[in-house]
mmCIF file of C-alpha atoms in Angstrom:
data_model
loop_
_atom_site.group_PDB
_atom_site.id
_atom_site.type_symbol
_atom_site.label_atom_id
_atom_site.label_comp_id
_atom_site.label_asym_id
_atom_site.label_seq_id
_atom_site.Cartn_x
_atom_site.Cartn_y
_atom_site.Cartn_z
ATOM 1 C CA UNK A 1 -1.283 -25.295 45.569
ATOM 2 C CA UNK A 2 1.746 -23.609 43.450
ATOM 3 C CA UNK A 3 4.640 -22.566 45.043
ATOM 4 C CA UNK A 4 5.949 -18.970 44.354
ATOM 5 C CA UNK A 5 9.060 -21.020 42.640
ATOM 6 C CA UNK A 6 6.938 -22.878 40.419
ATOM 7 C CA UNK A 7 4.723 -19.652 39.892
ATOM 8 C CA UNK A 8 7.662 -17.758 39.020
ATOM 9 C CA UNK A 9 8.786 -20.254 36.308
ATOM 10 C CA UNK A 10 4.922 -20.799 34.835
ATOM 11 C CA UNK A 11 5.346 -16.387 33.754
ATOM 12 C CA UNK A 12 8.904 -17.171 32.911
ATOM 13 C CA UNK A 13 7.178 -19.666 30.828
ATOM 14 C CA UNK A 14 4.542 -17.720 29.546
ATOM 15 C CA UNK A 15 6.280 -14.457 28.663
ATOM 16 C CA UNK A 16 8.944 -16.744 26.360
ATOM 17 C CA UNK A 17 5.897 -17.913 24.400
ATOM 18 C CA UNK A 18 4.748 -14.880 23.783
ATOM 19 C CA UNK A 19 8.063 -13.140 22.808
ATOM 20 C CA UNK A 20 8.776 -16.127 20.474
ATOM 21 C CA UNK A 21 5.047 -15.485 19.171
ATOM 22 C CA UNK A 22 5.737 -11.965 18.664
ATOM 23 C CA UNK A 23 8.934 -12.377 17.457
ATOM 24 C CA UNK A 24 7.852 -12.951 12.626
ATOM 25 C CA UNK A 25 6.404 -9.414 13.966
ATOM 26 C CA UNK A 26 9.245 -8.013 15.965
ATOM 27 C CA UNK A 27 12.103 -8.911 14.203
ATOM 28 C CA UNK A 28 11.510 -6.957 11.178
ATOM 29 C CA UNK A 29 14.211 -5.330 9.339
ATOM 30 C CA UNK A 30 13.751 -1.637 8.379
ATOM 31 C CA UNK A 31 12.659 -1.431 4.441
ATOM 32 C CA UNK A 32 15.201 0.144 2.334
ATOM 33 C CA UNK A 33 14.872 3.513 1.571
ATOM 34 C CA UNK A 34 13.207 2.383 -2.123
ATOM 35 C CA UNK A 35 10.776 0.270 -0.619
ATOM 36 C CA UNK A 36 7.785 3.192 -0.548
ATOM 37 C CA UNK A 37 8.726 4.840 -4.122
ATOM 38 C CA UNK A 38 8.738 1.451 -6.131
ATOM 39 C CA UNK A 39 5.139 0.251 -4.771
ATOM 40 C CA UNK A 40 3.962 3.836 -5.507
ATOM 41 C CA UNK A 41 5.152 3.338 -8.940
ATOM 42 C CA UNK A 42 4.073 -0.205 -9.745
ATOM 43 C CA UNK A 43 0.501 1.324 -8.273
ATOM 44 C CA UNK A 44 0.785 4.038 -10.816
ATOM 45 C CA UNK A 45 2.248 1.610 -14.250
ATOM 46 C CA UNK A 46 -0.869 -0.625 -12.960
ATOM 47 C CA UNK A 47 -3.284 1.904 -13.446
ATOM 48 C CA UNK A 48 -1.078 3.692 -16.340
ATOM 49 C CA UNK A 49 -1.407 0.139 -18.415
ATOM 50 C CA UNK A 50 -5.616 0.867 -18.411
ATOM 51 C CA UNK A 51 -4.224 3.565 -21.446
ATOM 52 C CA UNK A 52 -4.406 0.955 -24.064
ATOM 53 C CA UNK A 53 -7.597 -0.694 -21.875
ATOM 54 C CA UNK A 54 -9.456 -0.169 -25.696
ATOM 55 C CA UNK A 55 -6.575 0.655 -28.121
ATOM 56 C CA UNK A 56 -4.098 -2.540 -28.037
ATOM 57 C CA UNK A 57 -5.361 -5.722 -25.804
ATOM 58 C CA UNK A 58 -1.936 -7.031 -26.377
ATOM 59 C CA UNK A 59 -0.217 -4.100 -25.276
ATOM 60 C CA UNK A 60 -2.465 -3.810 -21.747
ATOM 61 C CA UNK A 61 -2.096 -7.596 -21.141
ATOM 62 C CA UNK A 62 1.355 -7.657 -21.665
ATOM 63 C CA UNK A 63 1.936 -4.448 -19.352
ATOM 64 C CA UNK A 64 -0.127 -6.658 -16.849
ATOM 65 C CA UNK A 65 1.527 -9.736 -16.913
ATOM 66 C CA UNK A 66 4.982 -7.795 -16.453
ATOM 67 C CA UNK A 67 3.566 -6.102 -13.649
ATOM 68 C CA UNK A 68 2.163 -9.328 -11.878
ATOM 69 C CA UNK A 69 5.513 -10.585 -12.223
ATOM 70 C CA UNK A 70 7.231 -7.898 -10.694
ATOM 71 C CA UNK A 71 4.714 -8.215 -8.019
ATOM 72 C CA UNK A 72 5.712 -11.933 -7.345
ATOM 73 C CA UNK A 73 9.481 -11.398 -7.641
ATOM 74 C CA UNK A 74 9.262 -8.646 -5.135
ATOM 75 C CA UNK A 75 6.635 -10.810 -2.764
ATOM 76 C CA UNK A 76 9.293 -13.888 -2.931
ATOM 77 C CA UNK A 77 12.406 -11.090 -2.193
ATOM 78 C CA UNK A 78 10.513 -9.633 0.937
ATOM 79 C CA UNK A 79 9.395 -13.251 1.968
ATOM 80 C CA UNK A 80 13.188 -14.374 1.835
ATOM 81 C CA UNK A 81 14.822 -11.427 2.889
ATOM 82 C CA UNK A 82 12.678 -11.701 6.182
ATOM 83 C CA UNK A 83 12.046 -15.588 6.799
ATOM 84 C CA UNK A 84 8.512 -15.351 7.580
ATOM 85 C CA UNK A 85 6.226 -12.214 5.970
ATOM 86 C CA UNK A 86 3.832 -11.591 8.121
ATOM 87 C CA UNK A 87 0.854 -9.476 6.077
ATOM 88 C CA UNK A 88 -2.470 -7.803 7.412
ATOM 89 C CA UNK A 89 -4.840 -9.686 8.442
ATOM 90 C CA UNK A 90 -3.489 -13.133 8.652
ATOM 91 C CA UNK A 91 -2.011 -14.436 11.897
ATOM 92 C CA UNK A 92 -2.469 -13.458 15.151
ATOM 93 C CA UNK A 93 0.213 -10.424 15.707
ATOM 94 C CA UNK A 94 0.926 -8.970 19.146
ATOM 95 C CA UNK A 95 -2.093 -5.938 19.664
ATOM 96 C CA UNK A 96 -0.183 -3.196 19.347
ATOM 97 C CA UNK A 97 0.508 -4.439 15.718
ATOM 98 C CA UNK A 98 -2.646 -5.632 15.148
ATOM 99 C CA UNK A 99 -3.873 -1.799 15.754
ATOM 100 C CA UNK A 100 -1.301 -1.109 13.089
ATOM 101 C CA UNK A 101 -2.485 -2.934 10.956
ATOM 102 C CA UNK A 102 -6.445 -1.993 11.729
ATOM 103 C CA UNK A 103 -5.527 1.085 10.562
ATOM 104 C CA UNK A 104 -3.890 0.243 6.900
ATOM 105 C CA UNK A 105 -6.955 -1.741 6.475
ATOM 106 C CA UNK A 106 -9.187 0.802 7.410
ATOM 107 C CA UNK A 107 -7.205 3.338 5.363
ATOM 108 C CA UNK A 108 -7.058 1.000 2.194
ATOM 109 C CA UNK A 109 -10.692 1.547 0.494
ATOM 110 C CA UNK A 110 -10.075 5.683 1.329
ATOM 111 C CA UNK A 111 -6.991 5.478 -1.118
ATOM 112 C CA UNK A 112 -9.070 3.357 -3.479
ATOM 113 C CA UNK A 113 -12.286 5.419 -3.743
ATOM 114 C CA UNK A 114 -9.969 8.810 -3.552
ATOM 115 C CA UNK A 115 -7.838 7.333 -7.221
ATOM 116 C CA UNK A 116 -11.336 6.134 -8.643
ATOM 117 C CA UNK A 117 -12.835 9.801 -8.061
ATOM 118 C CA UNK A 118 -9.155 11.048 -9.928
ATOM 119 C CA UNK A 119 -9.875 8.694 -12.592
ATOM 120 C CA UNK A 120 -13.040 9.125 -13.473
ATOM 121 C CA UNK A 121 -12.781 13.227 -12.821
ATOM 122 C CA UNK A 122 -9.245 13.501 -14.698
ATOM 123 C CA UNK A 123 -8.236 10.413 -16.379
ATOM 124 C CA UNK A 124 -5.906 7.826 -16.341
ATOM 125 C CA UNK A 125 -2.915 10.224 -16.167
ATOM 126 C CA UNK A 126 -4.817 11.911 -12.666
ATOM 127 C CA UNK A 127 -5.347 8.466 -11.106
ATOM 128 C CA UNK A 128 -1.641 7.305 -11.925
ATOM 129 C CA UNK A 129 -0.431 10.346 -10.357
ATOM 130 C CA UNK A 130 -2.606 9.793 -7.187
ATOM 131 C CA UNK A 131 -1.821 6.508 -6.746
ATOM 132 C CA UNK A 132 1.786 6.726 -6.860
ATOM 133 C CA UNK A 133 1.793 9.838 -4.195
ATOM 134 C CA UNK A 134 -1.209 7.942 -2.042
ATOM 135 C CA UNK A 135 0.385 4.468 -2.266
ATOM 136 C CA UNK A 136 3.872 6.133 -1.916
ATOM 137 C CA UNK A 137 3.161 8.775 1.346
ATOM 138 C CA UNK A 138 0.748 5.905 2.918
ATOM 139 C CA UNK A 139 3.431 3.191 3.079
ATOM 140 C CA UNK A 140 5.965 5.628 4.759
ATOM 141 C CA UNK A 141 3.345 6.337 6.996
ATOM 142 C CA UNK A 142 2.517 2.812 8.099
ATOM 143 C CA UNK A 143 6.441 1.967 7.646
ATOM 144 C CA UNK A 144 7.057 4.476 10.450
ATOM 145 C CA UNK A 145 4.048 3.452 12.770
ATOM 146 C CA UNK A 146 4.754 -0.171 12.267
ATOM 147 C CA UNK A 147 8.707 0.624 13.396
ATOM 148 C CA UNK A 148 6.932 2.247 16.480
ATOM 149 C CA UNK A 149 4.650 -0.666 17.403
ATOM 150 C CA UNK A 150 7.529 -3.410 17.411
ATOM 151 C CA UNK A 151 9.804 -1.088 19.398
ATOM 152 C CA UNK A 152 6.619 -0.905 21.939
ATOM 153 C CA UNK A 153 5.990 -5.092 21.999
ATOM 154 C CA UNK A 154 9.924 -5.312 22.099
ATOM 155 C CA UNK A 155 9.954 -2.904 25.074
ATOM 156 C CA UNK A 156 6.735 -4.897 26.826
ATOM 157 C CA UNK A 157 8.268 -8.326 26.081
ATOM 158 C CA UNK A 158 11.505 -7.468 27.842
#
């Protein structure tokens, strides 16, 4: 049989394992105030470099390669600026997170299908311009539910 002493630390126990699991997900800083705009605009410059698709191979591969760069400088920033990135769909973050997240993923092939129907209705320039608002307004959204979900498992882990 367990004591109510030993009982009591056992939770005491438990509850610092799970704050120090939650904690790659709770400790988060806030995303400066650029952090939405730029990915909306490498989003559109991605799509913008299928222009020269058929006119100038070097010209699209080149505006691809810069781009994949950018991606990785800005991947190895938000990795060091944070310590550990935690991304969708790997790990196992607290649930309220994890719904979060379940709902960017869910959201992710609407904002793809919704460009593709811009492109191939308008153009390059159409899905460009929907991309950058989509990608822009979508990451402010999640930004701002995300903020909301830590400050819950911060609130239930205390």
């Amino acid at each position: 049989m367990v004591s109510n002493m030993e009982s009591s630390e056992i939770r005491q126990q438990l509850a610092a394992a799970e704050r120090g699991a939650a904690a790659p997900y709770i400790d988060y800083p806030p995303t400066p105030w650029w952090y939405s705009p730029s990915i909306g605009l490498w989003a559109a410059a991605m799509i913008g470099a299928f222009t020269w698709w058929r006119e100038n191979a070097a010209l699209f591969a080149s505006s691809l390669a810069i781009l994949l760069v950018l991606e990785l400088v800005f991947l190895t920033w938000m990795r060091r600026r944070h310590g550990a990135l935690p991304m969708p769909g790997r790990g196992t973050p607290p649930p309220e997170i994890a719904a979060v997240w379940r709902g960017y993923l869910l959201t992710l092939p609407v904002v793809v299908l919704v460009v593709a129907a811009g492109w191939w209705l308008g153009g390059v320039p159409v899905a460009a311009g929907l991309a950058f608002v989509l990608a822009t307004a979508g990451l402010a959204i999640y930004e701002r539910r995300y903020a909301k979900a830590a400050a819950s498992v911060r609130s239930r882990l205390t």
